[in-house]
Coordinates of C-alpha atoms in Angstrom, one line a residue:
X1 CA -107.8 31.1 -74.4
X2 CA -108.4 32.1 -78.0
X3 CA -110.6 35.5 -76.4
X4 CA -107.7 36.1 -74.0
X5 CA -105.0 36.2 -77.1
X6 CA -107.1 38.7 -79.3
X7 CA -107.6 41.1 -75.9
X8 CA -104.1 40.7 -75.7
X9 CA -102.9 41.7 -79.3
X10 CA -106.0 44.9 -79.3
X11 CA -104.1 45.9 -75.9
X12 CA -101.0 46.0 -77.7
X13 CA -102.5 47.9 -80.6
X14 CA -103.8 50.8 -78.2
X15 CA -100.4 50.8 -76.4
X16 CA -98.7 51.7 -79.8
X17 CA -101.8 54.0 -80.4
X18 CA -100.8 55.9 -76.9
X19 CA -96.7 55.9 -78.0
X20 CA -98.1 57.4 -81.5
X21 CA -100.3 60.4 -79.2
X22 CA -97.7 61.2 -77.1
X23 CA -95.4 61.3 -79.9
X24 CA -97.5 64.1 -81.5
X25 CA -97.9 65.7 -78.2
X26 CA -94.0 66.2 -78.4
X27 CA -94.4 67.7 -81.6
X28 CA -97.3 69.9 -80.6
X29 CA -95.5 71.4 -77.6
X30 CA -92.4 71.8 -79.8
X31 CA -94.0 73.6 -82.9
X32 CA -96.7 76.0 -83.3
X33 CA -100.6 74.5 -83.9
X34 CA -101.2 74.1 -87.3
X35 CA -104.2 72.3 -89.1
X36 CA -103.1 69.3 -89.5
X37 CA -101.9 69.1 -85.8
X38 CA -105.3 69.8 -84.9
X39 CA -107.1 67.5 -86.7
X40 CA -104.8 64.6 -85.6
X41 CA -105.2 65.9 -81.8
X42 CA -108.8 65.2 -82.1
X43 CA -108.3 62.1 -84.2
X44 CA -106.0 60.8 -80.6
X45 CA -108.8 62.2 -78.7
X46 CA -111.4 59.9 -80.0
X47 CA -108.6 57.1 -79.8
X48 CA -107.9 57.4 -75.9
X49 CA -111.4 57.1 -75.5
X50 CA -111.6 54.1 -77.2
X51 CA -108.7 52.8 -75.0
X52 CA -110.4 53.9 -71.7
X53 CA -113.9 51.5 -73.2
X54 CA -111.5 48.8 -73.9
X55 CA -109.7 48.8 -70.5
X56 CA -113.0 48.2 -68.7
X57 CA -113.8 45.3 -70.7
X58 CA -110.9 43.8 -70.4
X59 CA -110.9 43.9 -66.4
X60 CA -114.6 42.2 -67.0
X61 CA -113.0 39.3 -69.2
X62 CA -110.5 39.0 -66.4
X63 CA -112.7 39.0 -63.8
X64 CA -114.6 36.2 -65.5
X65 CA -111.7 33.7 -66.2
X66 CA -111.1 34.2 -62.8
X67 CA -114.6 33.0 -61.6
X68 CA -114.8 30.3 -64.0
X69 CA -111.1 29.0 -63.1
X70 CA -112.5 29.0 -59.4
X71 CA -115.7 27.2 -60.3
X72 CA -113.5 24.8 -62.3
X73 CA -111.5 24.0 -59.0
X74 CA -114.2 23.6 -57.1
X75 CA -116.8 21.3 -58.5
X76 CA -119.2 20.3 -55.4
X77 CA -121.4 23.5 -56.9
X78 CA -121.3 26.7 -58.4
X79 CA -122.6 28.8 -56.0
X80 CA -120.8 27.4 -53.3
X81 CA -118.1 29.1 -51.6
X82 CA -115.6 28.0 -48.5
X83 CA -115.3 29.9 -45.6
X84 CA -111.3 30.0 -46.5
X85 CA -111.2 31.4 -49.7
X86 CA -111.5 35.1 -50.0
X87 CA -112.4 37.3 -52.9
X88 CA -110.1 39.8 -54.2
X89 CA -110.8 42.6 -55.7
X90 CA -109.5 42.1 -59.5
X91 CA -107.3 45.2 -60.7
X92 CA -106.9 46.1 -64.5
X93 CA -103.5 45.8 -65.8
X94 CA -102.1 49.2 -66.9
X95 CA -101.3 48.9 -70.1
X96 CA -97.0 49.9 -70.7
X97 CA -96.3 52.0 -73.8
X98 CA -93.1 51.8 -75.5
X99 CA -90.5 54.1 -73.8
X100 CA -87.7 55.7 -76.0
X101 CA -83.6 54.7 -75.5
X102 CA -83.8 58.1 -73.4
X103 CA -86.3 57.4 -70.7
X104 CA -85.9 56.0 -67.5
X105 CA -84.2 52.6 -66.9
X106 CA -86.3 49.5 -66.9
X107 CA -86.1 47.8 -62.6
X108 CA -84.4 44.2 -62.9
X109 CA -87.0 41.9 -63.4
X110 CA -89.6 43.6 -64.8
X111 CA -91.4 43.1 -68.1
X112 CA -90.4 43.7 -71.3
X113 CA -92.1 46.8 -73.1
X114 CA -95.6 46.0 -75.0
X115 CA -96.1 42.5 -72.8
X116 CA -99.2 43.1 -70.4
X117 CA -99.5 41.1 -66.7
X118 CA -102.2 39.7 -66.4
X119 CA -101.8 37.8 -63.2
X120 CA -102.4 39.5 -59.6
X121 CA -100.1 41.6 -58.5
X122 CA -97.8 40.3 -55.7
X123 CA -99.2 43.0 -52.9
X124 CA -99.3 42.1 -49.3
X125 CA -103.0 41.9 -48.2
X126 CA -104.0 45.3 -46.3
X127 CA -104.9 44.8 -42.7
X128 CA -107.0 46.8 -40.2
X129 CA -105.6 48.1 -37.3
X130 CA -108.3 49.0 -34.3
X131 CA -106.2 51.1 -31.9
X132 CA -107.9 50.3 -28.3
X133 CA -108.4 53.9 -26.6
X134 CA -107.4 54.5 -23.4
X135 CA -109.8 54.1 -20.7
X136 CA -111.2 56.7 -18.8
X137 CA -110.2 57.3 -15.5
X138 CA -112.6 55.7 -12.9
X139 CA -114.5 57.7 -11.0
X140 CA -113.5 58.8 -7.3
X141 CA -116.3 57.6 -5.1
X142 CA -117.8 59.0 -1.9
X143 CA -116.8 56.9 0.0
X144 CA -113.3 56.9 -0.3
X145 CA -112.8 60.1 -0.2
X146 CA -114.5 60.3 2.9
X147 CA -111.9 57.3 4.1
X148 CA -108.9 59.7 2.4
X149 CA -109.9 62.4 4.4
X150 CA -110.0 60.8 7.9
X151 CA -107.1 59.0 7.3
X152 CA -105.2 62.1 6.5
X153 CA -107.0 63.7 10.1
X154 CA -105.6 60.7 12.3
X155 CA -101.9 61.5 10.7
X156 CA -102.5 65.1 11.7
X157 CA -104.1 63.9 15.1
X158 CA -101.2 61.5 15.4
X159 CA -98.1 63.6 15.0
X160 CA -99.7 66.4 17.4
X161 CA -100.4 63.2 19.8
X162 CA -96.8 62.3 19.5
X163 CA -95.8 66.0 19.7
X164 CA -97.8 66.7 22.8
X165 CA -96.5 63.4 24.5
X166 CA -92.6 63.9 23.8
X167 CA -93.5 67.6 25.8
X168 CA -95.2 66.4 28.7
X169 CA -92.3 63.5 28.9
X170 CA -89.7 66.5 28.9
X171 CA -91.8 68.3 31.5
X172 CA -91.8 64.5 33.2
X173 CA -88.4 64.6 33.2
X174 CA -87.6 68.0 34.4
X175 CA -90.0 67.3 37.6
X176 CA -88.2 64.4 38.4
X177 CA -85.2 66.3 38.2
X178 CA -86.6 68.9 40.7
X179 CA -88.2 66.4 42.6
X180 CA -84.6 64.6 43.0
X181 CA -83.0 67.8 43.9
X182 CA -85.8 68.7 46.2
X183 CA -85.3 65.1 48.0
X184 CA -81.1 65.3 48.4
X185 CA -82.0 69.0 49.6
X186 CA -84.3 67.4 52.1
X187 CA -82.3 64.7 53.1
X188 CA -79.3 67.2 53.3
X189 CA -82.2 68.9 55.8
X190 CA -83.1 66.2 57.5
X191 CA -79.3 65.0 58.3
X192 CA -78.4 68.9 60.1
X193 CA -81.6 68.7 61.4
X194 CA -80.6 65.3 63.4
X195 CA -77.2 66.8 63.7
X196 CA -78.5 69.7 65.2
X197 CA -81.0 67.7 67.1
X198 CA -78.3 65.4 68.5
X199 CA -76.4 68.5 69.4
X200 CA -79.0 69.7 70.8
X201 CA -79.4 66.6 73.0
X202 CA -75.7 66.3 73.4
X203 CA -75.7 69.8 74.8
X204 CA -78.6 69.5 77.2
X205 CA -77.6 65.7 78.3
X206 CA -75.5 65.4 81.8
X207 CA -72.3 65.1 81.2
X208 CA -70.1 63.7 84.5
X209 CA -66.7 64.9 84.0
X210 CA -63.2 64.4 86.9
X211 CA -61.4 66.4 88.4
X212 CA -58.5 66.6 91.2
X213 CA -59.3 68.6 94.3
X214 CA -56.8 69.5 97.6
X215 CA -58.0 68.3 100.9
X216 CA -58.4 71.4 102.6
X217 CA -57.7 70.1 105.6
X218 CA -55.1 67.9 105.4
X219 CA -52.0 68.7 103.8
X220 CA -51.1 66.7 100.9
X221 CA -54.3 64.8 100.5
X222 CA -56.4 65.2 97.3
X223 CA -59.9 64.1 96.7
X224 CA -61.4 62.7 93.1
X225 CA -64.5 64.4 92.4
X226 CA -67.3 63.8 89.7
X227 CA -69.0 67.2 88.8
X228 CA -71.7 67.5 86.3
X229 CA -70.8 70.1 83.7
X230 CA -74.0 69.3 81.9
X231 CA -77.6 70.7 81.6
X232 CA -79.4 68.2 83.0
X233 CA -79.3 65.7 85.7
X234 CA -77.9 62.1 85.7
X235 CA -77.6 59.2 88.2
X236 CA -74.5 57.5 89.1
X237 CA -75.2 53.9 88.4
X238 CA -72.0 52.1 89.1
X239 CA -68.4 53.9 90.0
X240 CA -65.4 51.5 90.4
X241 CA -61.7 52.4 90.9
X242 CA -58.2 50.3 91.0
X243 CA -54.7 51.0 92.7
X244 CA -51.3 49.7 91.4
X245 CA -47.8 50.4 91.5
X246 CA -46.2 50.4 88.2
X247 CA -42.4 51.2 87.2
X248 CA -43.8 53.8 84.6
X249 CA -47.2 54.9 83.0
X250 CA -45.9 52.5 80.1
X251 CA -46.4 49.8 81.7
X252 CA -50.1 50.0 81.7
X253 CA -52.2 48.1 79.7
X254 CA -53.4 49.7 76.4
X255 CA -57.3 49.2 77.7
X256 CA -57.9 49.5 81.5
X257 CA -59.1 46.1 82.9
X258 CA -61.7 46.5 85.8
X259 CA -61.4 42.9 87.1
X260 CA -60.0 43.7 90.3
X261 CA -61.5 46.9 90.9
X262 CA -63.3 47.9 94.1
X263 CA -66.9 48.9 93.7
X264 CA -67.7 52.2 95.5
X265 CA -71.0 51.1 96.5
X266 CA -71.3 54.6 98.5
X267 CA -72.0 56.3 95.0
X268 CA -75.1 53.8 93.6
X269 CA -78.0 56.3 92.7
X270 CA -76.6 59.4 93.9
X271 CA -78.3 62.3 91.6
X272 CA -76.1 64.9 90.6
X273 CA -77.7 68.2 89.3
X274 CA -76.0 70.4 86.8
X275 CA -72.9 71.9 88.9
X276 CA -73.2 69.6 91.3
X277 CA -69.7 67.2 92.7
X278 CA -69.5 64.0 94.8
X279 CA -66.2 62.5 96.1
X280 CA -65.3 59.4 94.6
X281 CA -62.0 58.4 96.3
X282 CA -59.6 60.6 98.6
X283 CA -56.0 59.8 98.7
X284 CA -52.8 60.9 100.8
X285 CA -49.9 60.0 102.5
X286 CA -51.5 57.9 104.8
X287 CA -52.5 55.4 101.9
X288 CA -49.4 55.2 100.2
X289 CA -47.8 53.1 103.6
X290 CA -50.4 51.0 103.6
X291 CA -49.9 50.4 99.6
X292 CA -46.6 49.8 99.6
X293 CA -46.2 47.4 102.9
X294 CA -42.0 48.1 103.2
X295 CA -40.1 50.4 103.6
X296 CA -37.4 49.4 100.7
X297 CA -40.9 49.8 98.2
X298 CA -41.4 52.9 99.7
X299 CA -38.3 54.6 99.3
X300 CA -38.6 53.7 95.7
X301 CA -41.8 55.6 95.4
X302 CA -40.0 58.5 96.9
X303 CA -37.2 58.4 94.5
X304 CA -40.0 58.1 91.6
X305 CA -38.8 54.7 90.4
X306 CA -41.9 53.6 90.8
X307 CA -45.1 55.4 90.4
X308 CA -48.7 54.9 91.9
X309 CA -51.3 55.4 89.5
X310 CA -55.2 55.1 90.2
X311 CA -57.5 54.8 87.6
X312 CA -61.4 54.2 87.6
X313 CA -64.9 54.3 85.3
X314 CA -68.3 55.8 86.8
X315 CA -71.6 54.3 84.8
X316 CA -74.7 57.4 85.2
X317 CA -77.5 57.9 83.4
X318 CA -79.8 60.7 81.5
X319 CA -82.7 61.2 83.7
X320 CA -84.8 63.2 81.2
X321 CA -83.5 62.2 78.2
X322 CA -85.6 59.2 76.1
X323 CA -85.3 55.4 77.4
X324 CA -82.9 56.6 79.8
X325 CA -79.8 56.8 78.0
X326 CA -76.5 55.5 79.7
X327 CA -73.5 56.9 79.6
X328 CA -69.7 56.3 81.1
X329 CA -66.8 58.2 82.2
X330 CA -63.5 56.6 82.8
X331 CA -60.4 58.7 84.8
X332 CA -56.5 57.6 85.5
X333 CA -54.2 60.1 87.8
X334 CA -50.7 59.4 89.2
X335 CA -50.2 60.1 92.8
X336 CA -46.5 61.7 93.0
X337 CA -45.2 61.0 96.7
X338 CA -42.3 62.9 97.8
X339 CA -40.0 62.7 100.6
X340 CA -42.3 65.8 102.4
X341 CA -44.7 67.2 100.0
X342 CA -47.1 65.3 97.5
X343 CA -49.2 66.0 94.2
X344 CA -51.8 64.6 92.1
X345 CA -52.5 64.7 88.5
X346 CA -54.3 63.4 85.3
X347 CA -52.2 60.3 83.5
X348 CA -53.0 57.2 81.1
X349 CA -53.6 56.9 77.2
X350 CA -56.5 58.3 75.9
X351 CA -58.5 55.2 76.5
X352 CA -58.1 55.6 80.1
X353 CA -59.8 59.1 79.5
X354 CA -63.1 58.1 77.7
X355 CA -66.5 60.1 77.9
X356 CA -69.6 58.3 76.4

């Protein structure tokens, strides 16, 4: 303790020695050099130096009364030392010389001039930052830019894939659109075709048609006559025909009814070529007695207030066409019987009239 006071008064000493030099070195850049300045700027000289030797010992002493303090505090051994105490590095105190009233104002705490610190100062400890660099960029391998590459050909193979599939499904399309015109054209084809086959056929089938004919020898007799107007020949396969007295051609039923009509049995496979005729019933004045049976009936045929109307159906068939198709041909005709002279001709609804 008693070595620490007497560094601490010879401290003091040089700080007043320092205020003293740069006093004079005031007064030396204020008034010219003189001898006397001279000799007491080397006389300083010698003094700083003396303050620069006495520095260095006293950071030694401190340094020392540091160790022993430690070795004090720790007394398992002297050359022992913990893993958790750390040695600073000790600093030497600056020594303070005495500022004048005109210099620059003392910080709030801090010591007053001429006192030296002789503890450590109160500095945070410095740390060492290692910045990590950043890593290098791995390196792109063989391989995977192999795999880059074909990946990035089956994406080019793909969209032309997909490309060349939505044009062929367009070309699809238009081909089934061509194809489904081309089929209603056909079937358009096909249909006049069978019409004009069926015409055909129509045209070239026998076609038995009636007609009214006058006796040519006896007066006011007519004959009913099938003629075929066709091209080609047919056979009569049934031919039936019914009499009746009726008070008009109203009063006939709205379909002819063959249940009381006399077969002509005469007519049963007669052929008829094209342009050929065949008789199928001959009627005259002669018939109409015998219908009527009186006189009083008769005289109201004459006075036409009531008619006689004949009406019949023939059944023939298409000798060349396929499977032998049948046909029919129905007739009606009103017998008009006058008081001398008579006529026949064509009467009935259409359905009495019917060619098949």
């Amino acid at each position: 303790m008693g070595a620490s006071r007497r560094c601490g008064e010879n401290l003091r000493a040089s700080v007043k020695d320092l205020s003293g030099w740069e006093e004079i070195e005031r007064q030396r850049k204020g008034a010219g050099p003189g001898p006397c300045a001279e000799s007491l700027w080397y006389s300083c000289a010698m003094n700083r130096k003396g303050l620069v030797r006495f520095a260095l010992l006293l950071a030694i002493a401190q340094g020392a009364g540091a160790a022993v303090g430690h070795a004090a505090q720790n007394p398992g051994g002297a050359g022992e030392i913990t893993p958790s105490t750390t040695a600073r590095p000790s600093t030497a105190p600056k020594p303070l010389a005495n500022r004048p009233a005109s210099g620059l104002p003392k910080a709030a705490g801090a010591p007053a001039a001429g006192v030296v610190e002789t503890g450590p100062p109160n500095y945070p400890a410095p740390q060492i930052t290692i910045a990590t660099p950043a890593p290098a960029p791995a390196p792109w391998p063989w391989q995977d830019r192999i795999a880059w590459a074909a990946n990035l050909v089956l994406v080019v193979l793909g969209y032309a894939g997909i490309l060349l599939a939505l044009s062929i499904l367009k070309k699809i399309e238009g081909q089934m659109q061509y194809a489904e015109s081309a089929a209603l054209a056909a079937q358009e084809s096909a249909q006049t075709a069978l019409h004009h086959a069926q015409a055909i056929e129509r045209a070239e089938r026998p076609w038995i048609l009636i007609t009214i004919e006058p006796s040519r020898r006896v007066e006011n007799r007519f004959m009913i006559a099938a003629t075929n107007r066709g091209r080609g020949p047919a056979r009569i396969l049934s031919s039936v025909d019914k009499l009746t007295i009726e008070p008009d051609q109203s009063a006939l039923p709205e379909d002819p009814s063959y249940e009381r009509a006399e077969p002509n049995l005469s007519l049963a496979s007669v052929i008829l070529l094209p342009g050929e005729s065949t008789a199928i019933k001959v009627f005259g004045r002669e018939e109409v007695r015998e219908l009527c049976r009186t006189e009083e009936r008769l005289k109201r045929v004459e006075r036409w207030e009531e008619v006689i109307l004949l009406y019949g159906r023939i059944v023939y068939e298409d000798l060349i066409g396929a499977g032998g198709a049948q046909h029919e041909t129905s007739w009606c005709c009103w017998y008009i019987h006058g008081q001398q002279e008579s006529g026949m001709e064509m009467a009935g609804s259409p359905s009495y009239h019917r060619h098949t």
